[in-house]
Structure formats: C-alpha cells, structure tokens
Amino acid sequence: KTILIEEFTGHKCSNCPNGSRIIENIIETYCDHVVILACHPFNQDFTSPNDSGPLATDFRTSETTEIAEDFGFWGFPSALLNRINTGKFFQPFELNTEIHNLLFDESNSPIPPDLDIKISFSSSSSPIGINIEIEKLNELNGEYKLAVVVSEDFIISGQYDGNELIEDYEHNHVYRSAINGTWGEPINLIEKNIVKHYDLVNFNEINDISNCTIVAYVYNSETEEIIQAAKKKIDLFEQL
C-alpha cells in the first residue's frame, strides 16, 4: 500500500523547513510506501514570489490552490494525508502515527492495497508518453477517479529557515502541474484492469524534465479519500 502526503509549504514560511525535515524522515522510515507532493497555493503571503532575488521563483499552481480551498486550508506547514477524515490538514508532527495506522492493522501486519498502479513511459522526446496501468486487487464499492501529476526535485532557490534566508535551498517534490486536471477523471473499477495514456507536452513551468516524477493516485469520488498512490521518476535514458 502506498499513501500520498500533500505537503502545503511556502518559501517565505520560516517554519516550513522543519516540517519538510519531518516528512523527509518519514520517507526514510516508510520508503516507497509514501509519495510526497509539495504544494504552494496562491493567495498566501508565504508563497508569493518577490520581483527579484533569491525568493523570485514562483512555485504556485492553480491546482494546489483549488485543493487548498476545497479542503479548508488553514496555514503552514500542514499536510493532507490520503485526504482522510474528509480532508483534514495535519501538522507535520502528527503524521507518523496516522501513517502507521494507514499502513498497518492492529496486529501490526501490513494492510494490503485495493489497487496496484504501475507507471511507464513510451517515448523519450516531447511529448513524453505516460502509461498508467491499474489492476484491481479487491472488490470496491462506489465511484473512483484517477489523478496524474508531475512533480520536480532539486530546484535551487531561496527559502526562509527560522531566522535565516537560505539562498540556495533545495526544493523537492514540488507540484508542477496536473496532467489530467486538478481532480483527475472517472475510472470504471468494474473492470479488473484499466490502462490510460497521457502525453506530457507542456514543459514551460518545469526547470529540468530529468528531475521530474510522475505521480498517480486513485480516490473515492464521494469521500475524496485516496486509496492508492504511485510514483515513477522520468528517466530519459531508460526510454531510449
């Protein structure tokens, strides 16, 4: 089972690096069982870029703004965890226990996933072809949607950390754009296997495509809770 953490953060938020460090420790603990998206919504002082200087990078996206507004965003740093509890925003220090409860049952045995999501690529030049294969492992009730997102690592730009402005801070897991819309698209889980194909054509907001990752997740349309997530780094050499 793989869960999604949507980390809401800002480069002018002095407490956000501590939140990010907690989440990086979570990655070390749970490895491939967690996927991170660092979200920078509009309409927030902590995310607005300066006209020039180390804080001039604009990380904001309309998609993360929609998500923040839909779930009642209240402040930085905070995070959605599989959008459980009708999209409750957690403080970073609250995440560990919640993650454990999502991944393990009362006897501490791993909870098996309801779906398997595989991501692959079918071309090495623009547009990059993205293939999403979904295999249903358990019977599911309700209606579900698939969302596909591109994120980027290793963006060097300014960040307040406590009282210090770090001019060459490394920003990772940055939500760049939604490939099939903020809320994704309906999928028919009556079928056991589903295959979707997308083209990644708009690189305008991306610094370096080789530092990007495709993230896919499936969620219940009514509860909005995510039931499975997956990620795969774009490796241009692997596709040649």
PDB file of C-alpha atoms in Angstrom:
ATOM      1  CA  LYS A   1       0.000   0.000   0.000  1.00  0.00           C
ATOM      2  CA  THR A   2       1.262   3.464  -0.865  1.00  0.00           C
ATOM      3  CA  ILE A   3      -0.102   6.686   0.593  1.00  0.00           C
ATOM      4  CA  LEU A   4       0.042  10.293  -0.573  1.00  0.00           C
ATOM      5  CA  ILE A   5       1.200  13.218   1.556  1.00  0.00           C
ATOM      6  CA  GLU A   6       0.276  16.631   0.130  1.00  0.00           C
ATOM      7  CA  GLU A   7       2.621  18.960   1.978  1.00  0.00           C
ATOM      8  CA  PHE A   8       1.493  22.600   1.994  1.00  0.00           C
ATOM      9  CA  THR A   9       4.528  24.803   2.229  1.00  0.00           C
ATOM     10  CA  GLY A  10       5.931  28.206   1.238  1.00  0.00           C
ATOM     11  CA  HIS A  11       9.371  29.643   0.595  1.00  0.00           C
ATOM     12  CA  LYS A  12       8.677  32.583   2.932  1.00  0.00           C
ATOM     13  CA  CYS A  13       7.423  30.308   5.721  1.00  0.00           C
ATOM     14  CA  SER A  14      10.229  30.092   8.283  1.00  0.00           C
ATOM     15  CA  ASN A  15       8.721  27.022  10.000  1.00  0.00           C
ATOM     16  CA  CYS A  16       8.181  25.052   6.798  1.00  0.00           C
ATOM     17  CA  PRO A  17      11.707  23.588   6.506  1.00  0.00           C
ATOM     18  CA  ASN A  18      11.198  21.895   9.874  1.00  0.00           C
ATOM     19  CA  GLY A  19       8.003  20.388   8.512  1.00  0.00           C
ATOM     20  CA  SER A  20       9.858  19.231   5.408  1.00  0.00           C
ATOM     21  CA  ARG A  21      12.576  17.625   7.536  1.00  0.00           C
ATOM     22  CA  ILE A  22       9.908  15.651   9.429  1.00  0.00           C
ATOM     23  CA  ILE A  23       8.497  14.463   6.116  1.00  0.00           C
ATOM     24  CA  GLU A  24      11.953  13.509   4.801  1.00  0.00           C
ATOM     25  CA  ASN A  25      12.392  11.370   7.939  1.00  0.00           C
ATOM     26  CA  ILE A  26       9.034   9.758   7.166  1.00  0.00           C
ATOM     27  CA  ILE A  27      10.350   8.895   3.685  1.00  0.00           C
ATOM     28  CA  GLU A  28      13.407   7.243   5.269  1.00  0.00           C
ATOM     29  CA  THR A  29      11.125   5.215   7.559  1.00  0.00           C
ATOM     30  CA  TYR A  30       8.454   4.138   5.103  1.00  0.00           C
ATOM     31  CA  CYS A  31      10.449   4.314   1.831  1.00  0.00           C
ATOM     32  CA  ASP A  32       8.310   3.508  -1.205  1.00  0.00           C
ATOM     33  CA  HIS A  33       5.119   3.365   0.845  1.00  0.00           C
ATOM     34  CA  VAL A  34       4.807   7.165   0.805  1.00  0.00           C
ATOM     35  CA  VAL A  35       4.611   9.656  -2.062  1.00  0.00           C
ATOM     36  CA  ILE A  36       5.099  13.383  -1.448  1.00  0.00           C
ATOM     37  CA  LEU A  37       3.731  16.405  -3.305  1.00  0.00           C
ATOM     38  CA  ALA A  38       4.904  19.823  -2.068  1.00  0.00           C
ATOM     39  CA  CYS A  39       2.028  22.227  -2.686  1.00  0.00           C
ATOM     40  CA  HIS A  40       2.354  26.014  -2.983  1.00  0.00           C
ATOM     41  CA  PRO A  41      -1.090  27.627  -3.302  1.00  0.00           C
ATOM     42  CA  PHE A  42      -1.885  31.153  -4.491  1.00  0.00           C
ATOM     43  CA  ASN A  43      -3.419  33.816  -2.225  1.00  0.00           C
ATOM     44  CA  GLN A  44      -0.834  33.271   0.524  1.00  0.00           C
ATOM     45  CA  ASP A  45       1.873  35.701   1.654  1.00  0.00           C
ATOM     46  CA  PHE A  46       4.260  32.825   2.362  1.00  0.00           C
ATOM     47  CA  THR A  47       4.128  31.553  -1.232  1.00  0.00           C
ATOM     48  CA  SER A  48       4.179  34.822  -3.184  1.00  0.00           C
ATOM     49  CA  PRO A  49       7.412  35.444  -5.146  1.00  0.00           C
ATOM     50  CA  ASN A  50       9.492  38.613  -4.987  1.00  0.00           C
ATOM     51  CA  ASP A  51      10.165  40.632  -8.136  1.00  0.00           C
ATOM     52  CA  SER A  52      13.842  39.694  -7.972  1.00  0.00           C
ATOM     53  CA  GLY A  53      16.435  37.988  -5.769  1.00  0.00           C
ATOM     54  CA  PRO A  54      16.548  34.527  -4.182  1.00  0.00           C
ATOM     55  CA  LEU A  55      12.792  34.474  -3.468  1.00  0.00           C
ATOM     56  CA  ALA A  56      11.733  35.298  -7.033  1.00  0.00           C
ATOM     57  CA  THR A  57      10.843  31.721  -8.003  1.00  0.00           C
ATOM     58  CA  ASP A  58       7.106  31.216  -8.376  1.00  0.00           C
ATOM     59  CA  PHE A  59       6.195  27.715  -7.165  1.00  0.00           C
ATOM     60  CA  ARG A  60       2.449  28.404  -7.045  1.00  0.00           C
ATOM     61  CA  THR A  61      -0.100  26.456  -9.073  1.00  0.00           C
ATOM     62  CA  SER A  62      -3.819  26.860  -9.650  1.00  0.00           C
ATOM     63  CA  GLU A  63      -4.296  23.142  -8.938  1.00  0.00           C
ATOM     64  CA  THR A  64      -2.855  23.267  -5.415  1.00  0.00           C
ATOM     65  CA  THR A  65      -4.903  26.413  -4.776  1.00  0.00           C
ATOM     66  CA  GLU A  66      -8.088  24.551  -5.712  1.00  0.00           C
ATOM     67  CA  ILE A  67      -7.130  21.654  -3.435  1.00  0.00           C
ATOM     68  CA  ALA A  68      -6.363  24.031  -0.546  1.00  0.00           C
ATOM     69  CA  GLU A  69      -9.681  25.826  -0.935  1.00  0.00           C
ATOM     70  CA  ASP A  70     -11.681  22.601  -1.262  1.00  0.00           C
ATOM     71  CA  PHE A  71     -10.302  21.099   1.956  1.00  0.00           C
ATOM     72  CA  GLY A  72     -10.247  24.256   4.078  1.00  0.00           C
ATOM     73  CA  PHE A  73      -6.532  25.045   4.224  1.00  0.00           C
ATOM     74  CA  TRP A  74      -5.668  26.887   7.452  1.00  0.00           C
ATOM     75  CA  GLY A  75      -1.929  27.549   7.484  1.00  0.00           C
ATOM     76  CA  PHE A  76       1.679  26.498   7.014  1.00  0.00           C
ATOM     77  CA  PRO A  77       3.208  23.992   7.471  1.00  0.00           C
ATOM     78  CA  SER A  78       0.440  21.420   7.172  1.00  0.00           C
ATOM     79  CA  ALA A  79      -0.388  18.349   5.124  1.00  0.00           C
ATOM     80  CA  LEU A  80      -3.202  16.231   3.753  1.00  0.00           C
ATOM     81  CA  LEU A  81      -2.671  12.515   4.333  1.00  0.00           C
ATOM     82  CA  ASN A  82      -4.553  10.447   1.739  1.00  0.00           C
ATOM     83  CA  ARG A  83      -7.205  13.155   2.262  1.00  0.00           C
ATOM     84  CA  ILE A  84      -8.529  11.111   5.192  1.00  0.00           C
ATOM     85  CA  ASN A  85     -11.050  12.482   7.687  1.00  0.00           C
ATOM     86  CA  THR A  86     -12.789  14.416   4.882  1.00  0.00           C
ATOM     87  CA  GLY A  87      -9.547  16.161   4.019  1.00  0.00           C
ATOM     88  CA  LYS A  88      -8.217  17.131   7.433  1.00  0.00           C
ATOM     89  CA  PHE A  89      -4.991  19.134   7.424  1.00  0.00           C
ATOM     90  CA  PHE A  90      -2.439  17.665   9.826  1.00  0.00           C
ATOM     91  CA  GLN A  91       0.590  19.351  11.326  1.00  0.00           C
ATOM     92  CA  PRO A  92       3.776  17.513  10.271  1.00  0.00           C
ATOM     93  CA  PHE A  93       4.473  16.119  13.753  1.00  0.00           C
ATOM     94  CA  GLU A  94       1.048  14.393  13.714  1.00  0.00           C
ATOM     95  CA  LEU A  95       1.744  12.415  10.541  1.00  0.00           C
ATOM     96  CA  ASN A  96       3.808   9.480  11.809  1.00  0.00           C
ATOM     97  CA  THR A  97       1.088   7.845  13.891  1.00  0.00           C
ATOM     98  CA  GLU A  98      -1.539   8.427  11.216  1.00  0.00           C
ATOM     99  CA  ILE A  99       0.691   6.911   8.521  1.00  0.00           C
ATOM    100  CA  HIS A 100       1.354   3.824  10.620  1.00  0.00           C
ATOM    101  CA  ASN A 101      -2.395   3.350  11.088  1.00  0.00           C
ATOM    102  CA  LEU A 102      -2.954   3.564   7.331  1.00  0.00           C
ATOM    103  CA  LEU A 103      -0.243   1.022   6.526  1.00  0.00           C
ATOM    104  CA  PHE A 104      -0.589  -1.491   9.382  1.00  0.00           C
ATOM    105  CA  ASP A 105      -3.515  -3.138  11.160  1.00  0.00           C
ATOM    106  CA  GLU A 106      -3.960  -3.645  14.920  1.00  0.00           C
ATOM    107  CA  SER A 107      -1.708  -6.716  14.882  1.00  0.00           C
ATOM    108  CA  ASN A 108       0.974  -4.670  13.083  1.00  0.00           C
ATOM    109  CA  SER A 109       0.560  -6.600   9.843  1.00  0.00           C
ATOM    110  CA  PRO A 110       0.753  -4.651   6.566  1.00  0.00           C
ATOM    111  CA  ILE A 111      -2.635  -3.680   5.145  1.00  0.00           C
ATOM    112  CA  PRO A 112      -2.807  -4.921   1.545  1.00  0.00           C
ATOM    113  CA  PRO A 113      -3.705  -2.392  -1.156  1.00  0.00           C
ATOM    114  CA  ASP A 114      -7.008  -2.438  -3.037  1.00  0.00           C
ATOM    115  CA  LEU A 115      -5.257  -1.498  -6.268  1.00  0.00           C
ATOM    116  CA  ASP A 116      -1.885  -1.767  -7.951  1.00  0.00           C
ATOM    117  CA  ILE A 117      -0.788   1.220 -10.045  1.00  0.00           C
ATOM    118  CA  LYS A 118       2.105   0.920 -12.500  1.00  0.00           C
ATOM    119  CA  ILE A 119       3.586   3.892 -14.372  1.00  0.00           C
ATOM    120  CA  SER A 120       5.693   3.571 -17.518  1.00  0.00           C
ATOM    121  CA  PHE A 121       6.849   5.776 -20.388  1.00  0.00           C
ATOM    122  CA  SER A 122       6.537   5.210 -24.105  1.00  0.00           C
ATOM    123  CA  SER A 123       8.693   7.955 -25.632  1.00  0.00           C
ATOM    124  CA  SER A 124      11.869   9.866 -24.775  1.00  0.00           C
ATOM    125  CA  SER A 125      11.172  13.152 -26.547  1.00  0.00           C
ATOM    126  CA  SER A 126       8.407  15.737 -26.428  1.00  0.00           C
ATOM    127  CA  PRO A 127       5.686  14.781 -25.889  1.00  0.00           C
ATOM    128  CA  ILE A 128       6.667  12.173 -23.305  1.00  0.00           C
ATOM    129  CA  GLY A 129       4.101   9.367 -23.340  1.00  0.00           C
ATOM    130  CA  ILE A 130       2.859   8.282 -19.902  1.00  0.00           C
ATOM    131  CA  ASN A 131       1.142   4.937 -19.394  1.00  0.00           C
ATOM    132  CA  ILE A 132      -0.872   4.210 -16.249  1.00  0.00           C
ATOM    133  CA  GLU A 133      -1.889   0.592 -15.603  1.00  0.00           C
ATOM    134  CA  ILE A 134      -4.350  -0.075 -12.784  1.00  0.00           C
ATOM    135  CA  GLU A 135      -5.068  -3.564 -11.516  1.00  0.00           C
ATOM    136  CA  LYS A 136      -7.971  -4.047  -9.117  1.00  0.00           C
ATOM    137  CA  LEU A 137      -6.955  -6.399  -6.299  1.00  0.00           C
ATOM    138  CA  ASN A 138     -10.124  -6.271  -4.179  1.00  0.00           C
ATOM    139  CA  GLU A 139     -13.785  -5.598  -4.929  1.00  0.00           C
ATOM    140  CA  LEU A 140     -14.612  -1.933  -4.408  1.00  0.00           C
ATOM    141  CA  ASN A 141     -17.901  -0.098  -3.997  1.00  0.00           C
ATOM    142  CA  GLY A 142     -18.514   3.458  -5.071  1.00  0.00           C
ATOM    143  CA  GLU A 143     -17.113   5.673  -7.798  1.00  0.00           C
ATOM    144  CA  TYR A 144     -13.435   6.484  -8.211  1.00  0.00           C
ATOM    145  CA  LYS A 145     -11.171   8.911 -10.044  1.00  0.00           C
ATOM    146  CA  LEU A 146      -7.579   8.752 -11.264  1.00  0.00           C
ATOM    147  CA  ALA A 147      -5.384  11.853 -10.959  1.00  0.00           C
ATOM    148  CA  VAL A 148      -1.963  12.178 -12.610  1.00  0.00           C
ATOM    149  CA  VAL A 149       0.522  14.881 -11.608  1.00  0.00           C
ATOM    150  CA  VAL A 150       4.083  15.892 -12.469  1.00  0.00           C
ATOM    151  CA  SER A 151       6.425  16.955  -9.642  1.00  0.00           C
ATOM    152  CA  GLU A 152      10.008  18.234  -9.710  1.00  0.00           C
ATOM    153  CA  ASP A 153      13.042  17.800  -7.433  1.00  0.00           C
ATOM    154  CA  PHE A 154      16.339  19.653  -6.976  1.00  0.00           C
ATOM    155  CA  ILE A 155      15.049  23.188  -7.576  1.00  0.00           C
ATOM    156  CA  ILE A 156      17.620  25.544  -6.073  1.00  0.00           C
ATOM    157  CA  SER A 157      16.022  28.757  -4.837  1.00  0.00           C
ATOM    158  CA  GLY A 158      15.548  30.848  -1.705  1.00  0.00           C
ATOM    159  CA  GLN A 159      13.820  29.673   1.469  1.00  0.00           C
ATOM    160  CA  TYR A 160      13.439  31.140   4.933  1.00  0.00           C
ATOM    161  CA  ASP A 161      14.559  28.620   7.566  1.00  0.00           C
ATOM    162  CA  GLY A 162      13.971  30.001  11.033  1.00  0.00           C
ATOM    163  CA  ASN A 163      15.533  33.460  11.089  1.00  0.00           C
ATOM    164  CA  GLU A 164      17.839  32.712   8.165  1.00  0.00           C
ATOM    165  CA  LEU A 165      17.283  33.186   4.447  1.00  0.00           C
ATOM    166  CA  ILE A 166      18.888  30.211   2.655  1.00  0.00           C
ATOM    167  CA  GLU A 167      19.560  31.455  -0.876  1.00  0.00           C
ATOM    168  CA  ASP A 168      20.476  28.033  -2.318  1.00  0.00           C
ATOM    169  CA  TYR A 169      17.853  25.854  -0.593  1.00  0.00           C
ATOM    170  CA  GLU A 170      16.944  22.601  -2.363  1.00  0.00           C
ATOM    171  CA  HIS A 171      13.207  22.336  -3.017  1.00  0.00           C
ATOM    172  CA  ASN A 172      11.946  18.804  -3.689  1.00  0.00           C
ATOM    173  CA  HIS A 173       8.653  17.074  -4.576  1.00  0.00           C
ATOM    174  CA  VAL A 174       7.326  20.370  -5.989  1.00  0.00           C
ATOM    175  CA  TYR A 175       3.856  20.030  -7.526  1.00  0.00           C
ATOM    176  CA  ARG A 176       4.267  21.414 -11.058  1.00  0.00           C
ATOM    177  CA  SER A 177       1.043  20.609 -12.881  1.00  0.00           C
ATOM    178  CA  ALA A 178      -1.873  18.205 -13.158  1.00  0.00           C
ATOM    179  CA  ILE A 179      -1.786  16.123 -16.319  1.00  0.00           C
ATOM    180  CA  ASN A 180      -5.486  15.235 -16.334  1.00  0.00           C
ATOM    181  CA  GLY A 181      -6.929  18.113 -14.313  1.00  0.00           C
ATOM    182  CA  THR A 182      -6.900  19.018 -10.629  1.00  0.00           C
ATOM    183  CA  TRP A 183      -9.454  16.340  -9.749  1.00  0.00           C
ATOM    184  CA  GLY A 184      -8.484  13.770 -12.371  1.00  0.00           C
ATOM    185  CA  GLU A 185     -11.028  11.728 -14.299  1.00  0.00           C
ATOM    186  CA  PRO A 186     -13.541   8.952 -13.536  1.00  0.00           C
ATOM    187  CA  ILE A 187     -12.407   5.351 -13.937  1.00  0.00           C
ATOM    188  CA  ASN A 188     -14.574   2.241 -14.137  1.00  0.00           C
ATOM    189  CA  LEU A 189     -13.425  -0.165 -11.435  1.00  0.00           C
ATOM    190  CA  ILE A 190     -15.962  -2.766 -12.514  1.00  0.00           C
ATOM    191  CA  GLU A 191     -13.094  -3.764 -14.794  1.00  0.00           C
ATOM    192  CA  LYS A 192     -10.145  -5.602 -13.264  1.00  0.00           C
ATOM    193  CA  ASN A 193      -7.532  -3.875 -15.426  1.00  0.00           C
ATOM    194  CA  ILE A 194      -7.514  -0.305 -16.712  1.00  0.00           C
ATOM    195  CA  VAL A 195      -4.908   1.319 -18.961  1.00  0.00           C
ATOM    196  CA  LYS A 196      -4.668   5.086 -19.505  1.00  0.00           C
ATOM    197  CA  HIS A 197      -2.275   7.036 -21.721  1.00  0.00           C
ATOM    198  CA  TYR A 198      -1.298  10.696 -21.446  1.00  0.00           C
ATOM    199  CA  ASP A 199       1.168  12.995 -23.183  1.00  0.00           C
ATOM    200  CA  LEU A 200       3.314  15.361 -21.125  1.00  0.00           C
ATOM    201  CA  VAL A 201       3.552  18.268 -23.543  1.00  0.00           C
ATOM    202  CA  ASN A 202       3.806  21.488 -21.526  1.00  0.00           C
ATOM    203  CA  PHE A 203       7.291  21.881 -20.052  1.00  0.00           C
ATOM    204  CA  ASN A 204       7.011  25.664 -19.540  1.00  0.00           C
ATOM    205  CA  GLU A 205       6.837  25.546 -15.741  1.00  0.00           C
ATOM    206  CA  ILE A 206       9.493  22.823 -15.402  1.00  0.00           C
ATOM    207  CA  ASN A 207      13.172  23.617 -14.822  1.00  0.00           C
ATOM    208  CA  ASP A 208      14.605  20.214 -15.751  1.00  0.00           C
ATOM    209  CA  ILE A 209      12.452  17.355 -17.031  1.00  0.00           C
ATOM    210  CA  SER A 210      15.078  14.809 -15.915  1.00  0.00           C
ATOM    211  CA  ASN A 211      14.390  15.862 -12.296  1.00  0.00           C
ATOM    212  CA  CYS A 212      10.668  15.202 -12.627  1.00  0.00           C
ATOM    213  CA  THR A 213       8.457  12.409 -11.318  1.00  0.00           C
ATOM    214  CA  ILE A 214       5.025  11.279 -12.413  1.00  0.00           C
ATOM    215  CA  VAL A 215       2.621  10.740  -9.506  1.00  0.00           C
ATOM    216  CA  ALA A 216      -0.676   8.892  -9.937  1.00  0.00           C
ATOM    217  CA  TYR A 217      -3.361   8.288  -7.346  1.00  0.00           C
ATOM    218  CA  VAL A 218      -6.889   6.883  -7.197  1.00  0.00           C
ATOM    219  CA  TYR A 219      -9.501   8.266  -4.832  1.00  0.00           C
ATOM    220  CA  ASN A 220     -13.146   7.779  -3.912  1.00  0.00           C
ATOM    221  CA  SER A 221     -15.226  10.458  -5.651  1.00  0.00           C
ATOM    222  CA  GLU A 222     -17.676  10.783  -2.750  1.00  0.00           C
ATOM    223  CA  THR A 223     -15.377  10.715   0.282  1.00  0.00           C
ATOM    224  CA  GLU A 224     -12.365  12.120  -1.655  1.00  0.00           C
ATOM    225  CA  GLU A 225     -10.141   9.683   0.284  1.00  0.00           C
ATOM    226  CA  ILE A 226      -7.170   8.333  -1.666  1.00  0.00           C
ATOM    227  CA  ILE A 227      -6.936   4.531  -1.722  1.00  0.00           C
ATOM    228  CA  GLN A 228      -3.632   4.078  -3.563  1.00  0.00           C
ATOM    229  CA  ALA A 229      -0.783   6.180  -4.942  1.00  0.00           C
ATOM    230  CA  ALA A 230       2.283   5.520  -7.085  1.00  0.00           C
ATOM    231  CA  LYS A 231       5.254   7.410  -8.496  1.00  0.00           C
ATOM    232  CA  LYS A 232       7.924   6.935 -11.152  1.00  0.00           C
ATOM    233  CA  LYS A 233      10.829   9.202 -11.966  1.00  0.00           C
ATOM    234  CA  ILE A 234      11.146  10.295 -15.578  1.00  0.00           C
ATOM    235  CA  ASP A 235      14.336   8.634 -16.789  1.00  0.00           C
ATOM    236  CA  LEU A 236      15.089   9.841 -20.310  1.00  0.00           C
ATOM    237  CA  PHE A 237      17.862   7.285 -20.792  1.00  0.00           C
ATOM    238  CA  GLU A 238      15.640   4.394 -19.711  1.00  0.00           C
ATOM    239  CA  GLN A 239      13.222   5.253 -22.510  1.00  0.00           C
ATOM    240  CA  LEU A 240      15.804   5.269 -25.334  1.00  0.00           C
TER     241      LEU A 240
END
